Amino acid sequence: MAATENTLILETTQGPVTIEMRPDLAPGHVARIKELVREGFYDGIVFHRVIDGFMAQTGCPQGTGMGGSGKKLKAEFNKEPHVRGTASMARAANPDSGDSQFFICFD
């Protein structure tokens, strides 16, 4: 994590990606991401799903998009739009299926 408590810096092969986490919008998700970062969970994990012009997804320890940390999170939806630069939890059809995977919107 970076200088501020809610700033996450991802070191990638393409350079750093800075994410300002929003505990005011998703306190449980932010707390879990911070916990996983402190544990080193994301170290060495790849972006397993990248769709040009749409998004990049990471957070699967197997690199397949099928794995996670094993702890499902209760959904925390809000009205903020998913615009370029937004980071959001990935999930399956079940709203409470978010875990460790998240994506970053391109456009």
Coordinates of C-alpha atoms in Angstrom, one line a residue:
M1 CA 0.0 0.0 0.0
A2 CA 1.1 3.6 -0.6
A3 CA 1.4 6.7 1.6
T4 CA -2.3 7.0 2.4
E5 CA -4.3 4.3 4.0
N6 CA -6.8 4.0 1.2
T7 CA -4.3 4.2 -1.8
L8 CA -3.3 1.0 -3.4
I9 CA -0.4 0.9 -5.9
L10 CA -0.1 -2.1 -8.2
E11 CA 3.3 -2.7 -9.6
T12 CA 2.9 -4.1 -13.1
T13 CA 5.2 -4.9 -16.0
Q14 CA 3.6 -1.9 -17.7
G15 CA 4.2 0.4 -14.8
P16 CA 2.5 1.3 -11.6
V17 CA -1.3 1.5 -11.3
T18 CA -2.7 3.7 -8.5
I19 CA -6.1 2.9 -7.0
E20 CA -7.9 5.2 -4.6
M21 CA -10.1 2.9 -2.6
R22 CA -13.5 4.3 -1.4
P23 CA -14.4 2.9 2.1
D24 CA -17.3 5.4 2.0
L25 CA -18.8 3.4 -0.8
A26 CA -17.8 -0.2 0.0
P27 CA -16.3 -0.4 3.5
G28 CA -16.3 -4.2 3.7
H29 CA -14.7 -4.7 0.3
V30 CA -12.0 -2.0 1.0
A31 CA -11.2 -3.6 4.4
R32 CA -10.9 -7.1 2.8
I33 CA -8.6 -5.8 -0.1
K34 CA -6.4 -4.1 2.5
E35 CA -6.2 -7.3 4.5
L36 CA -5.3 -9.4 1.5
V37 CA -2.6 -6.8 0.5
R38 CA -1.0 -7.0 4.0
E39 CA -1.0 -10.8 3.7
G40 CA 0.8 -10.6 0.3
F41 CA -2.1 -12.3 -1.4
Y42 CA -1.8 -10.2 -4.6
D43 CA 2.0 -10.5 -4.9
G44 CA 2.8 -12.0 -8.3
I45 CA -0.8 -12.4 -9.4
V46 CA -1.4 -11.7 -13.1
F47 CA -4.2 -9.8 -14.8
H48 CA -5.9 -13.0 -16.1
R49 CA -8.7 -11.3 -18.1
V50 CA -8.0 -8.2 -20.2
I51 CA -10.5 -7.0 -22.8
D52 CA -9.1 -4.1 -24.9
G53 CA -11.3 -1.0 -24.5
F54 CA -13.3 -2.5 -21.6
M55 CA -11.4 -3.7 -18.5
A56 CA -8.6 -5.7 -16.9
Q57 CA -9.3 -8.2 -14.1
T58 CA -6.9 -9.7 -11.5
G59 CA -7.1 -11.3 -8.1
C60 CA -7.2 -15.0 -9.0
P61 CA -4.2 -16.9 -7.4
Q62 CA -4.4 -19.6 -10.1
G63 CA -4.4 -17.0 -13.0
T64 CA -7.5 -18.6 -14.5
G65 CA -10.3 -16.4 -13.1
M66 CA -11.7 -19.4 -11.2
G67 CA -9.9 -18.9 -7.8
G68 CA -10.0 -16.5 -4.9
S69 CA -9.1 -16.1 -1.3
G70 CA -11.9 -18.3 -0.1
K71 CA -13.9 -15.6 1.7
K72 CA -17.0 -14.4 0.0
L73 CA -18.1 -10.8 0.6
K74 CA -21.6 -9.4 1.1
A75 CA -22.5 -7.2 -1.9
E76 CA -22.0 -3.4 -1.4
F77 CA -23.6 -1.8 -4.4
N78 CA -23.7 2.0 -4.9
K79 CA -24.8 4.5 -7.6
E80 CA -21.3 5.5 -8.7
P81 CA -20.9 4.9 -12.5
H82 CA -18.3 2.4 -13.8
V83 CA -16.2 4.9 -15.9
R84 CA -12.6 4.9 -17.0
G85 CA -10.3 4.2 -14.0
T86 CA -13.0 2.7 -11.8
A87 CA -12.0 -0.4 -9.8
S88 CA -14.7 -2.7 -8.8
M89 CA -15.1 -6.2 -7.3
A90 CA -15.7 -9.0 -9.8
R91 CA -18.4 -11.5 -8.9
A92 CA -20.5 -14.4 -10.3
A93 CA -24.3 -14.3 -10.7
N94 CA -24.7 -14.4 -6.9
P95 CA -24.5 -10.8 -5.6
D96 CA -22.6 -12.0 -2.5
S97 CA -19.9 -13.9 -4.5
G98 CA -17.2 -11.2 -4.5
D99 CA -13.9 -12.4 -3.1
S100 CA -10.5 -11.3 -4.1
Q101 CA -10.9 -10.6 -7.8
F102 CA -11.4 -7.0 -9.0
F103 CA -11.4 -5.2 -12.3
I104 CA -10.3 -1.8 -13.6
C105 CA -12.5 -0.1 -16.2
F106 CA -10.8 1.2 -19.4
D107 CA -13.7 3.0 -21.0

